[in-house]
mmCIF file of C-alpha atoms in Angstrom:
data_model
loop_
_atom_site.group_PDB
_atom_site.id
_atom_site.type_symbol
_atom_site.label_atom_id
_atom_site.label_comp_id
_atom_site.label_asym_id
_atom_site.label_seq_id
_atom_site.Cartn_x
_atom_site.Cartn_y
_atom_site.Cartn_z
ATOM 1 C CA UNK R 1 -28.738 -89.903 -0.508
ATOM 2 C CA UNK R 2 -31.227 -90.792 -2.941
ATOM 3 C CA UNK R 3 -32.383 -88.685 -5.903
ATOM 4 C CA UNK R 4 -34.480 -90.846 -7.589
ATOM 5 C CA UNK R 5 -36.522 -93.932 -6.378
ATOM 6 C CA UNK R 6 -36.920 -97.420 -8.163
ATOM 7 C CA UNK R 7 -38.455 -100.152 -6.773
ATOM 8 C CA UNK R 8 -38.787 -103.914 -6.654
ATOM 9 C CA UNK R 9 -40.475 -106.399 -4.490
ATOM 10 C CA UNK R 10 -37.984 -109.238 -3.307
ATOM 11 C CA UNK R 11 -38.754 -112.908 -4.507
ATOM 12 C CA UNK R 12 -40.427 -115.058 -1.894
ATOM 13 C CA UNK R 13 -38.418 -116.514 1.283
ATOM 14 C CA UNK R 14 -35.216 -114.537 0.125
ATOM 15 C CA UNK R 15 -32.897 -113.181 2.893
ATOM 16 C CA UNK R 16 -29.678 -112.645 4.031
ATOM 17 C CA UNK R 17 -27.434 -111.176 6.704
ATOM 18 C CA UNK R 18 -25.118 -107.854 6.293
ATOM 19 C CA UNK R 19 -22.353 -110.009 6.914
ATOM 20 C CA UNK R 20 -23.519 -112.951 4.200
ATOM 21 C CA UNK R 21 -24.142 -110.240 1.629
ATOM 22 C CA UNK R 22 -20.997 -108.589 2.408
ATOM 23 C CA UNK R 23 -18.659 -111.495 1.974
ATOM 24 C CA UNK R 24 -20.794 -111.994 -1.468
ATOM 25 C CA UNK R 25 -20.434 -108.493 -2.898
ATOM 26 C CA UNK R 26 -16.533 -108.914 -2.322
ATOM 27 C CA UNK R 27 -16.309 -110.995 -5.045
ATOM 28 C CA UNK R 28 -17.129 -107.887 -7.556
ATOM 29 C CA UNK R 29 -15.656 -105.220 -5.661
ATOM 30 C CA UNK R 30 -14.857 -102.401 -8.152
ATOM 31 C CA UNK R 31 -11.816 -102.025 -10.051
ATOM 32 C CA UNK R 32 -11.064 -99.441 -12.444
ATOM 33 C CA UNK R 33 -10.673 -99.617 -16.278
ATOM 34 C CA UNK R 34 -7.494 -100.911 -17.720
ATOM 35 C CA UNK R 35 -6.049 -99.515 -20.683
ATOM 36 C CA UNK R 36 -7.738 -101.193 -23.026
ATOM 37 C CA UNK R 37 -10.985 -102.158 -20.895
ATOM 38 C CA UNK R 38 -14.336 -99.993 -21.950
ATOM 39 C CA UNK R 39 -16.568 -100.841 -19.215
ATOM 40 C CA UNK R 40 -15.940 -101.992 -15.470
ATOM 41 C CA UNK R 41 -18.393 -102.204 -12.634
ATOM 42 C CA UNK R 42 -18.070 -103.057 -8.984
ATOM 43 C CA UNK R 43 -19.014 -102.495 -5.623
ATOM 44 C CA UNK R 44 -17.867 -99.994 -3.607
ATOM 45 C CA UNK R 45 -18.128 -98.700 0.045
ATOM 46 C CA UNK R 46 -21.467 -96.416 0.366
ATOM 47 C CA UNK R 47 -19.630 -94.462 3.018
ATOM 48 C CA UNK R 48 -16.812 -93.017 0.378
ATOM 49 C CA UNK R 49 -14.166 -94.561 2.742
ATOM 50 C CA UNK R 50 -11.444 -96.277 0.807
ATOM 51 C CA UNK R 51 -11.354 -99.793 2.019
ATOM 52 C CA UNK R 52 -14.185 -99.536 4.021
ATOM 53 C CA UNK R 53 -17.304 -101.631 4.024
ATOM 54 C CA UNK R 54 -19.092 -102.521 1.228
ATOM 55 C CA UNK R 55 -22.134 -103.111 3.149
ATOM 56 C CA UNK R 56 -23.742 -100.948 5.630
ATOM 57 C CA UNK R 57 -26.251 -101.824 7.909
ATOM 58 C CA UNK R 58 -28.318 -99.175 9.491
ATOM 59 C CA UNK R 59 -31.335 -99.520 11.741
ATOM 60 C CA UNK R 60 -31.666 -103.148 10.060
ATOM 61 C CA UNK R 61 -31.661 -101.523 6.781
ATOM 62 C CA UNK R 62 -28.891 -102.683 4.383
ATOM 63 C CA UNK R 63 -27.262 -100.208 1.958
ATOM 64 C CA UNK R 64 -24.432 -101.000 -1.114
ATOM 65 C CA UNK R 65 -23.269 -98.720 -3.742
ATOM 66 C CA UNK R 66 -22.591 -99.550 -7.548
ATOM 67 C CA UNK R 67 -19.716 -98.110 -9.346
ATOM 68 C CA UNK R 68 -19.605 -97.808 -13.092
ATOM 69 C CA UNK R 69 -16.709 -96.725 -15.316
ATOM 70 C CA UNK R 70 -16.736 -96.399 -18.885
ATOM 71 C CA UNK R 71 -14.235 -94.989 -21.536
ATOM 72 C CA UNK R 72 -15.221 -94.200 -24.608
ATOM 73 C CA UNK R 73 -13.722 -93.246 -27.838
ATOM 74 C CA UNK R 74 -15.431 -90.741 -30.829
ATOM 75 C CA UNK R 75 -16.850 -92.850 -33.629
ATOM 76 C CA UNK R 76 -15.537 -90.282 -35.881
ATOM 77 C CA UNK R 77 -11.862 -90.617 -34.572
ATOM 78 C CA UNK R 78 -12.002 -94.489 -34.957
ATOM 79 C CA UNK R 79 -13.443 -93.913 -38.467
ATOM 80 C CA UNK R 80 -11.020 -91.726 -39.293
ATOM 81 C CA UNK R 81 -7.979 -93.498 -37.899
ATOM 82 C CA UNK R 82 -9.587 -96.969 -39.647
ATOM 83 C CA UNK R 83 -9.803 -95.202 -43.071
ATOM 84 C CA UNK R 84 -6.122 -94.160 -43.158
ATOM 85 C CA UNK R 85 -4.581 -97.883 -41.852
ATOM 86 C CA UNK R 86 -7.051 -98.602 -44.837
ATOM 87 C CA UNK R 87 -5.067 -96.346 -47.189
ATOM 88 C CA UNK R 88 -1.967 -97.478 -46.168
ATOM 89 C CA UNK R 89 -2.913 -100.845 -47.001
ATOM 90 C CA UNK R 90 -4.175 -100.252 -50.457
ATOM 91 C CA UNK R 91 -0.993 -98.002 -51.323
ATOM 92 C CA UNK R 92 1.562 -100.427 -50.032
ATOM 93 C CA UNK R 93 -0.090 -103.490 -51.098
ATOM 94 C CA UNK R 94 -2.377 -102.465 -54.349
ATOM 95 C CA UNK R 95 -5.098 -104.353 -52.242
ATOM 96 C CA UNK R 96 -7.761 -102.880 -50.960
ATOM 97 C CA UNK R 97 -9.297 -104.377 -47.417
ATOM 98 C CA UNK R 98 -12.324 -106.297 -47.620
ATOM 99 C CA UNK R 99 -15.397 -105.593 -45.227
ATOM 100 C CA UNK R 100 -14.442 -107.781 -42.539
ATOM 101 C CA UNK R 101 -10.802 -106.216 -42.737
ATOM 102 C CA UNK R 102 -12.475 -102.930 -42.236
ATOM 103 C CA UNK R 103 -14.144 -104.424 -39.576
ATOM 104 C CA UNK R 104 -10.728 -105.421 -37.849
ATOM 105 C CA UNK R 105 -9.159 -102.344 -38.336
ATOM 106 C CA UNK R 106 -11.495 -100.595 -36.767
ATOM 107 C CA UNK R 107 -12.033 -102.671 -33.592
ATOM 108 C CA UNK R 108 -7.804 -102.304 -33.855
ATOM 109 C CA UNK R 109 -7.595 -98.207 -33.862
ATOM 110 C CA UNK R 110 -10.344 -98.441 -30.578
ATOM 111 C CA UNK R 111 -8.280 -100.720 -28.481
ATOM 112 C CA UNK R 112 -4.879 -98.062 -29.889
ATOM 113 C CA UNK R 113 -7.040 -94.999 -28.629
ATOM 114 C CA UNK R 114 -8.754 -96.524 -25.575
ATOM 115 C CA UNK R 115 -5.864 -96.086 -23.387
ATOM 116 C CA UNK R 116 -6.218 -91.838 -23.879
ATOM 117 C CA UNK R 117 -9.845 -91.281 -23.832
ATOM 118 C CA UNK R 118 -10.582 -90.071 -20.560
ATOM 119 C CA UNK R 119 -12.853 -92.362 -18.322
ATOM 120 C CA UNK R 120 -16.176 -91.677 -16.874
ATOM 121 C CA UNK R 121 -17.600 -93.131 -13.477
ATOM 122 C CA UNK R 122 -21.126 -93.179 -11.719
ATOM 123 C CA UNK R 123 -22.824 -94.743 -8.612
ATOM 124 C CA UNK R 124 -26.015 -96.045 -7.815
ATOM 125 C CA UNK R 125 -27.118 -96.525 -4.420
ATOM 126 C CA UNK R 126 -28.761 -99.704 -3.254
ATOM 127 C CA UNK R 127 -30.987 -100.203 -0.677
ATOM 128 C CA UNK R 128 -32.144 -103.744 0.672
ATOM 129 C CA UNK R 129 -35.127 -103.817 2.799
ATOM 130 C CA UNK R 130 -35.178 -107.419 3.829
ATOM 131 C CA UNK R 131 -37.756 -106.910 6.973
ATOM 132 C CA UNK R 132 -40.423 -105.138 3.867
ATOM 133 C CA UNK R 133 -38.909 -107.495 0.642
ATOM 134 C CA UNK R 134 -37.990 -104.539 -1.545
ATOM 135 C CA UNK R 135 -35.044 -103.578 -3.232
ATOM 136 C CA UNK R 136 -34.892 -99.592 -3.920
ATOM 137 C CA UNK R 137 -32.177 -98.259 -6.441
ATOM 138 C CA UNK R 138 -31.570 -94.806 -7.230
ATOM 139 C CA UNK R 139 -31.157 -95.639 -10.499
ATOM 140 C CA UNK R 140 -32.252 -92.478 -13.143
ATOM 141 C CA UNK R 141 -32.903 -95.284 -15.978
ATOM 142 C CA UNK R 142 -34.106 -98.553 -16.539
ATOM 143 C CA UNK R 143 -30.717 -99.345 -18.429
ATOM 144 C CA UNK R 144 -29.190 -98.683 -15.179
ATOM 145 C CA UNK R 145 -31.379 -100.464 -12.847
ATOM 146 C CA UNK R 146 -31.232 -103.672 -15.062
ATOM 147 C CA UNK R 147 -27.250 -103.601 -14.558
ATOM 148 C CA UNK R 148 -27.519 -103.316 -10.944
ATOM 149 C CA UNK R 149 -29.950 -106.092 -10.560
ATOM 150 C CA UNK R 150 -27.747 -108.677 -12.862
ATOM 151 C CA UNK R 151 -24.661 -107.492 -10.472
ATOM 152 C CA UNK R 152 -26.719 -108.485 -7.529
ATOM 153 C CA UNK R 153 -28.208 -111.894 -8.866
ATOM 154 C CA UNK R 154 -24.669 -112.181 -10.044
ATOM 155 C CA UNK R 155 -23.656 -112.629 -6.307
ATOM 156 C CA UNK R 156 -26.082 -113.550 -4.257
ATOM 157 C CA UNK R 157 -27.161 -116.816 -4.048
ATOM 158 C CA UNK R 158 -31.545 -117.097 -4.797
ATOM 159 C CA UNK R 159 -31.646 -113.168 -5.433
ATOM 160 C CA UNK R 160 -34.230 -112.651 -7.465
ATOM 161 C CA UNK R 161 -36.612 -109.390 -8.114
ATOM 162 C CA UNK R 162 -39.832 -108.910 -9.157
ATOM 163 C CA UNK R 163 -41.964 -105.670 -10.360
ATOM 164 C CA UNK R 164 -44.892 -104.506 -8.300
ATOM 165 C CA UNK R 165 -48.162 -103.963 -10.151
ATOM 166 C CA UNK R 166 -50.861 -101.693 -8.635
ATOM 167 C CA UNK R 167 -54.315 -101.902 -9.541
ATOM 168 C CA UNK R 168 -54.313 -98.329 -11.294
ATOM 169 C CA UNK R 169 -51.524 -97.088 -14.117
ATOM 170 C CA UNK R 170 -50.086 -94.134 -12.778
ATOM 171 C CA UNK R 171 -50.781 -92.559 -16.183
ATOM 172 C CA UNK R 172 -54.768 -93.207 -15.693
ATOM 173 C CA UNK R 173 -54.350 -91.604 -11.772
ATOM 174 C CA UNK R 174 -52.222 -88.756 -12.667
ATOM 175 C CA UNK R 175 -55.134 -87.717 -15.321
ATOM 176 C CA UNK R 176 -57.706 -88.390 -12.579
ATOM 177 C CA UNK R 177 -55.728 -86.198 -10.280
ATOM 178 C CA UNK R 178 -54.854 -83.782 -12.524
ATOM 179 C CA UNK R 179 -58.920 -83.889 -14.089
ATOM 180 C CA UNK R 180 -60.494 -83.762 -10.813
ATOM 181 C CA UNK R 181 -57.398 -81.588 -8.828
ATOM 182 C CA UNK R 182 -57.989 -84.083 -5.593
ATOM 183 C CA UNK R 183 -54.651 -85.785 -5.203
ATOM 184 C CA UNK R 184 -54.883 -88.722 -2.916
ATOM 185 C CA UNK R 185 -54.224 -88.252 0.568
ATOM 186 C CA UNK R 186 -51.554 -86.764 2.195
ATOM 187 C CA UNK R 187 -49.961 -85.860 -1.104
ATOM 188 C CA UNK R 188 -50.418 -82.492 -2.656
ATOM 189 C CA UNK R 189 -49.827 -81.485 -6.722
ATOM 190 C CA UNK R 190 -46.901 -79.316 -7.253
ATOM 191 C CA UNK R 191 -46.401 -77.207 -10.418
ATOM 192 C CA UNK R 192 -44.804 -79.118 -12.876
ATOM 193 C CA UNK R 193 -46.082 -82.114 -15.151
ATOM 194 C CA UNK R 194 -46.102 -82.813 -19.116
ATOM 195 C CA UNK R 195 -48.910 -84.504 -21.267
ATOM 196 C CA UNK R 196 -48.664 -86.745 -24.351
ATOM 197 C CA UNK R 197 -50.794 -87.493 -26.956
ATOM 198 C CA UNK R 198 -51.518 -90.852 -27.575
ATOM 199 C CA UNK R 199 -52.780 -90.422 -31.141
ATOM 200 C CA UNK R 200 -49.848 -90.903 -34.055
ATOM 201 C CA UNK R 201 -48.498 -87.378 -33.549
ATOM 202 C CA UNK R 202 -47.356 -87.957 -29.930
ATOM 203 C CA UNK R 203 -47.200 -84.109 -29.390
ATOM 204 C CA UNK R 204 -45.810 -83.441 -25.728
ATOM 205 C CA UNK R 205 -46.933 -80.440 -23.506
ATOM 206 C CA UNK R 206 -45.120 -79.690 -20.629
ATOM 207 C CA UNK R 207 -45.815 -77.263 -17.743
ATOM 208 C CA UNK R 208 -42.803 -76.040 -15.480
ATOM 209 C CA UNK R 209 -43.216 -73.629 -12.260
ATOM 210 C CA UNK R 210 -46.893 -73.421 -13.457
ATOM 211 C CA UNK R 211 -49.645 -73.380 -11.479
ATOM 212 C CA UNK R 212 -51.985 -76.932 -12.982
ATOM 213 C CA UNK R 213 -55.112 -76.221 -11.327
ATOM 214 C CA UNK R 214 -56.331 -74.471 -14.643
ATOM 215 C CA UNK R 215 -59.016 -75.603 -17.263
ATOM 216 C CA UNK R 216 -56.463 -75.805 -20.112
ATOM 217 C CA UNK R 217 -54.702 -78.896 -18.589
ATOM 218 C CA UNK R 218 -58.056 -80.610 -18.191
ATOM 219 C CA UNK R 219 -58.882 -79.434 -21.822
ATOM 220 C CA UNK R 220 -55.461 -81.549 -22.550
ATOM 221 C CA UNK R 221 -56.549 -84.613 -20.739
ATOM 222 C CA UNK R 222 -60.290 -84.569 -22.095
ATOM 223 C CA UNK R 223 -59.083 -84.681 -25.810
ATOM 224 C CA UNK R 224 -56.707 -87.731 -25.189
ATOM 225 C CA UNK R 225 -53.329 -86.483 -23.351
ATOM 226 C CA UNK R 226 -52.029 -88.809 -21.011
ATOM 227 C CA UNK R 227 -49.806 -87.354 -18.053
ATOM 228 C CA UNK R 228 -46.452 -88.797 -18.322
ATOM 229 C CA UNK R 229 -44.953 -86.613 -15.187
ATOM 230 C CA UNK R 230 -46.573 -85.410 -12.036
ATOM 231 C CA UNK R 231 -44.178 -83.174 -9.547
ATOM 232 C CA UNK R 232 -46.226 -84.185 -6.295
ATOM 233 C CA UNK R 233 -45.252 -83.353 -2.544
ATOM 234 C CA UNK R 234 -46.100 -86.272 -0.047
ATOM 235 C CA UNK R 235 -46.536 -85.218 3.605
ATOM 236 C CA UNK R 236 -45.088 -82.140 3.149
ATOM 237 C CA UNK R 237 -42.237 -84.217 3.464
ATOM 238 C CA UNK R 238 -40.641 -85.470 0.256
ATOM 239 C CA UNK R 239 -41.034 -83.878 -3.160
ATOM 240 C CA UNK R 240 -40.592 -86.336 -6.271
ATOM 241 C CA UNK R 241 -41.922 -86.342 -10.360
ATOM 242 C CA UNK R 242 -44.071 -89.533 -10.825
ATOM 243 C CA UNK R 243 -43.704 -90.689 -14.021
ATOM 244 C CA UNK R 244 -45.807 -92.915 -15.878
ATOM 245 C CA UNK R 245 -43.026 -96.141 -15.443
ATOM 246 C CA UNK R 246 -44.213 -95.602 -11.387
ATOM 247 C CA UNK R 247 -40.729 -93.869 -11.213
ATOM 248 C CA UNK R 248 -39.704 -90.889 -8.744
ATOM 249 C CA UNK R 249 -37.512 -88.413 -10.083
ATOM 250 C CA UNK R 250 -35.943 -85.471 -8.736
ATOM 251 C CA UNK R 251 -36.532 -86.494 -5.252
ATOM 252 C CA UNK R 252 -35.808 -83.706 -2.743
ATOM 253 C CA UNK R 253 -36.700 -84.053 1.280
ATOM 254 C CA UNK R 254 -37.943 -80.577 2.299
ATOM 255 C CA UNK R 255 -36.749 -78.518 4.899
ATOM 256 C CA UNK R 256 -36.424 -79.715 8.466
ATOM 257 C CA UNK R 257 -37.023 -83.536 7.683
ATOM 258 C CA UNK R 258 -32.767 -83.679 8.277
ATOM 259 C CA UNK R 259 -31.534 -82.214 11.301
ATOM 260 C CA UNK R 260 -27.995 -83.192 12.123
ATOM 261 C CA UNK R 261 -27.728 -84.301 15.617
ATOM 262 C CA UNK R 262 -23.867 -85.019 15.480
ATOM 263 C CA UNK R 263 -21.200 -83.116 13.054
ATOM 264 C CA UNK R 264 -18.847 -86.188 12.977
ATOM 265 C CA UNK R 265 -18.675 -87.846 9.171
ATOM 266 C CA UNK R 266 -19.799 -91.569 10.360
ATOM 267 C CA UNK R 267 -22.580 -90.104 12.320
ATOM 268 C CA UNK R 268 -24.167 -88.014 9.718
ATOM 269 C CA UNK R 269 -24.165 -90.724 7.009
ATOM 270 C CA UNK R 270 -25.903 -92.688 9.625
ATOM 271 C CA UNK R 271 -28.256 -90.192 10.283
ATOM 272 C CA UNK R 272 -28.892 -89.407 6.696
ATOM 273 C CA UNK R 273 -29.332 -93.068 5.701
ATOM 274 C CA UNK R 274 -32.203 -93.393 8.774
ATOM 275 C CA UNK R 275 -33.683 -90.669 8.213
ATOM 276 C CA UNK R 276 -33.997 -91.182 4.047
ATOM 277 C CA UNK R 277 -34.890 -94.916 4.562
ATOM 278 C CA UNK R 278 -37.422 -94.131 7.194
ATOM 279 C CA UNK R 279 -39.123 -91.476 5.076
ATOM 280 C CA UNK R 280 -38.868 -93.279 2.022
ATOM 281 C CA UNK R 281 -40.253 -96.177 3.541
ATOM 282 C CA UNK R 282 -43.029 -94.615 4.590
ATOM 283 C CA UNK R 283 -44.042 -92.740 1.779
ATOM 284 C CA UNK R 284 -43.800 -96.013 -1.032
ATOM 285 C CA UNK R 285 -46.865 -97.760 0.845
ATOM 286 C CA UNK R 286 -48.624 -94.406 0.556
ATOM 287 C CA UNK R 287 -48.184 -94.052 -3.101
ATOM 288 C CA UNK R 288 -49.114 -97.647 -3.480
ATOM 289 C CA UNK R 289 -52.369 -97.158 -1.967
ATOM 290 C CA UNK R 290 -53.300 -94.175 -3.985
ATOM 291 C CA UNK R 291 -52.520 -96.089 -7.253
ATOM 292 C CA UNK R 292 -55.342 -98.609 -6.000
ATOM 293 C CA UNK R 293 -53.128 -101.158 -3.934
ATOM 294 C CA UNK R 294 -50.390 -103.724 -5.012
ATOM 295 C CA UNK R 295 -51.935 -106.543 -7.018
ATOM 296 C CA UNK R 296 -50.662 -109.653 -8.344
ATOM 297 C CA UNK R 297 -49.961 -110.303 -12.107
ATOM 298 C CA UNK R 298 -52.786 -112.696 -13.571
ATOM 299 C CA UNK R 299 -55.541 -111.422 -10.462
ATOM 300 C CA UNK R 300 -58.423 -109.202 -12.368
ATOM 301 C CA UNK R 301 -58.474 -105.305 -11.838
ATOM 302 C CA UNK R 302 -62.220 -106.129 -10.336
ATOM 303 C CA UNK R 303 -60.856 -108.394 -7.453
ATOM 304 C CA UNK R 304 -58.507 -105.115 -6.569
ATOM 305 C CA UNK R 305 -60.664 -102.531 -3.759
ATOM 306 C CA UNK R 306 -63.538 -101.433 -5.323
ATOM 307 C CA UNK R 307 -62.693 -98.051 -5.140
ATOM 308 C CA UNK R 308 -59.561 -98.348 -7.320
ATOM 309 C CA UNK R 309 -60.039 -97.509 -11.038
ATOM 310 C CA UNK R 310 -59.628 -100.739 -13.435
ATOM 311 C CA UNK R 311 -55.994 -100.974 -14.638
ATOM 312 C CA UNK R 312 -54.641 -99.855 -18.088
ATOM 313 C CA UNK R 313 -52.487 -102.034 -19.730
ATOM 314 C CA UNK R 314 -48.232 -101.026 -19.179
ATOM 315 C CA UNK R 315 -44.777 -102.707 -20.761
ATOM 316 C CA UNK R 316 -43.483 -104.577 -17.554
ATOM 317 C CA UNK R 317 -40.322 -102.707 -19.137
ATOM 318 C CA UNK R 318 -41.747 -99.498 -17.692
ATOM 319 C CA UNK R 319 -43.073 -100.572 -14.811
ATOM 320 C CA UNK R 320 -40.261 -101.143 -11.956
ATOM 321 C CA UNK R 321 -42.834 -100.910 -9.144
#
């Protein structure tokens, strides 16, 4: 259900019902490309059932699912098809089209050729945890995440998001992990990760189905590599990457964590969204409290737990925890 994790903390005193959010979301629910239309995004129902609900609400958890559809035609082909309306022009007339005519014709060929390029469509899942005040996407980019957050402030009335800030960078605790090979607890280090130089020639190392325990990584980190990903277990439970943005990619629940119960369709997605919400749930306070605790922006790194590293300095743009 998800596959990667971003999260935000919910603004102060927001909240709302299944039912309120559901008659909200119904004003964008998703409708597919016209002929001429690039880009359309709506809501759709998480279950896959057509016409079904475009809110479900499971164990008090609330989950929605964003649909994206985009056509696109070849640069090239509009070029192309723009240069020869061009040459038609010039030969008919004697004239040849100005920049801005150029312009025109251009925009012109892509709206001719729009309806036969073939259309493309993703989802992202949404998850609202009211009862904790985070929103969790699994959105694989930041690009991504920033759509679904304007489609929800779109609809909901006071929505707003914030990041989450921890008192340690996950760059500066993935090198102390990595440095010291004593992951926090109740997480273990797999065997992937890559390094980057933060000097002007930005080299990147990267280690895949590697053991890391080895001096050569710590030789990395010692001369001024930063880790950038981390493949971590937590719990023996769920295996992610941790990036430096505080994202989790690849996220896979390990054997045994799903056991079906019931074979029927509505009862497994139930089952699957409990069981992914409940572990997920659990497992974002953990990784919170390894990175030194959730802080607020403008408090001092000092006034976080003594224990805790100081903070490095991150682009909010990065940062979606």
């Amino acid at each position: 259900m998800f596959k990667n994790v971003m999260v935000y903390k919910l603004g102060a005193g927001w909240s709302a019902t299944a039912e309120q959010i559901e008659q909200a979301v119904e004003q964008q629910r998703f409708v597919e490309c016209g002929p001429t239309q690039e880009r359309s995004a709506g809501w759709v129902p998480p279950r896959g059932e057509e016409h079904g609900a475009l809110v479900e609400s499971i164990g008090g958890q609330y989950l929605l699912k964003l649909a994206i559809e985009s056509k696109a035609v070849p640069s090239s082909v509009v070029k192309r098809k723009a240069e020869e309306r061009a040459a038609e022009i010039e030969a008919t007339t004697g004239r040849k089209p100005g920049k801005r005519e150029v312009r025109d014709l251009r925009e012109e060929a892509k709206q001719t050729l729009l309806p036969y390029a073939f259309s493309k469509r993703g989802s992202v899942t949404v998850w609202l945890d009211v009862q904790a005040q985070r929103l969790v996407l699994d959105a694989g980019s930041q690009g991504r995440a920033d759509e679904v957050i304007s489609a929800l402030v779109k609809v909901l009335d006071g929505f707003v998001v914030q990041e989450l800030h921890t008192a340690t960078a996950a760059g500066a605790a993935m090198s102390a992990w990595l440095s010291s090979q004593e992951p926090p607890a109740g997480f273990s280090i797999d065997r992937e990760c890559e390094l980057k130089a933060t000097d002007a020639s930005k080299s990147v190392i990267r280690y895949a189905h590697h053991p890391l325990d080895i001096e050569e990584i710590r030789q990395h980190i010692a001369e001024g590599k930063l880790p950038t990903k981390l493949a971590m277990t937590w719990d023996e439970r769920v295996s992610f990457v941790l990036t430096e943005g505080m994202q989790l990619r690849k996220l896979q629940f390990q054997d045994g964590v799903f056991e079906k119960t019931s074979k029927e369709k509505e009862d497994g997605f139930d089952a699957d969204a409990a069981i992914a919400t409940g572990e997920i749930g659990r497992l974002i306070p953990d990784l919170l409290e390894a990175l030194g605790g959730e802080i607020q922006i403008g408090i001092a790194a000092e006034a976080a737990p003594a224990a805790a590293p100081a903070a490095l300095a991150m682009d909010p743009a990065d940062a979606p925890f």
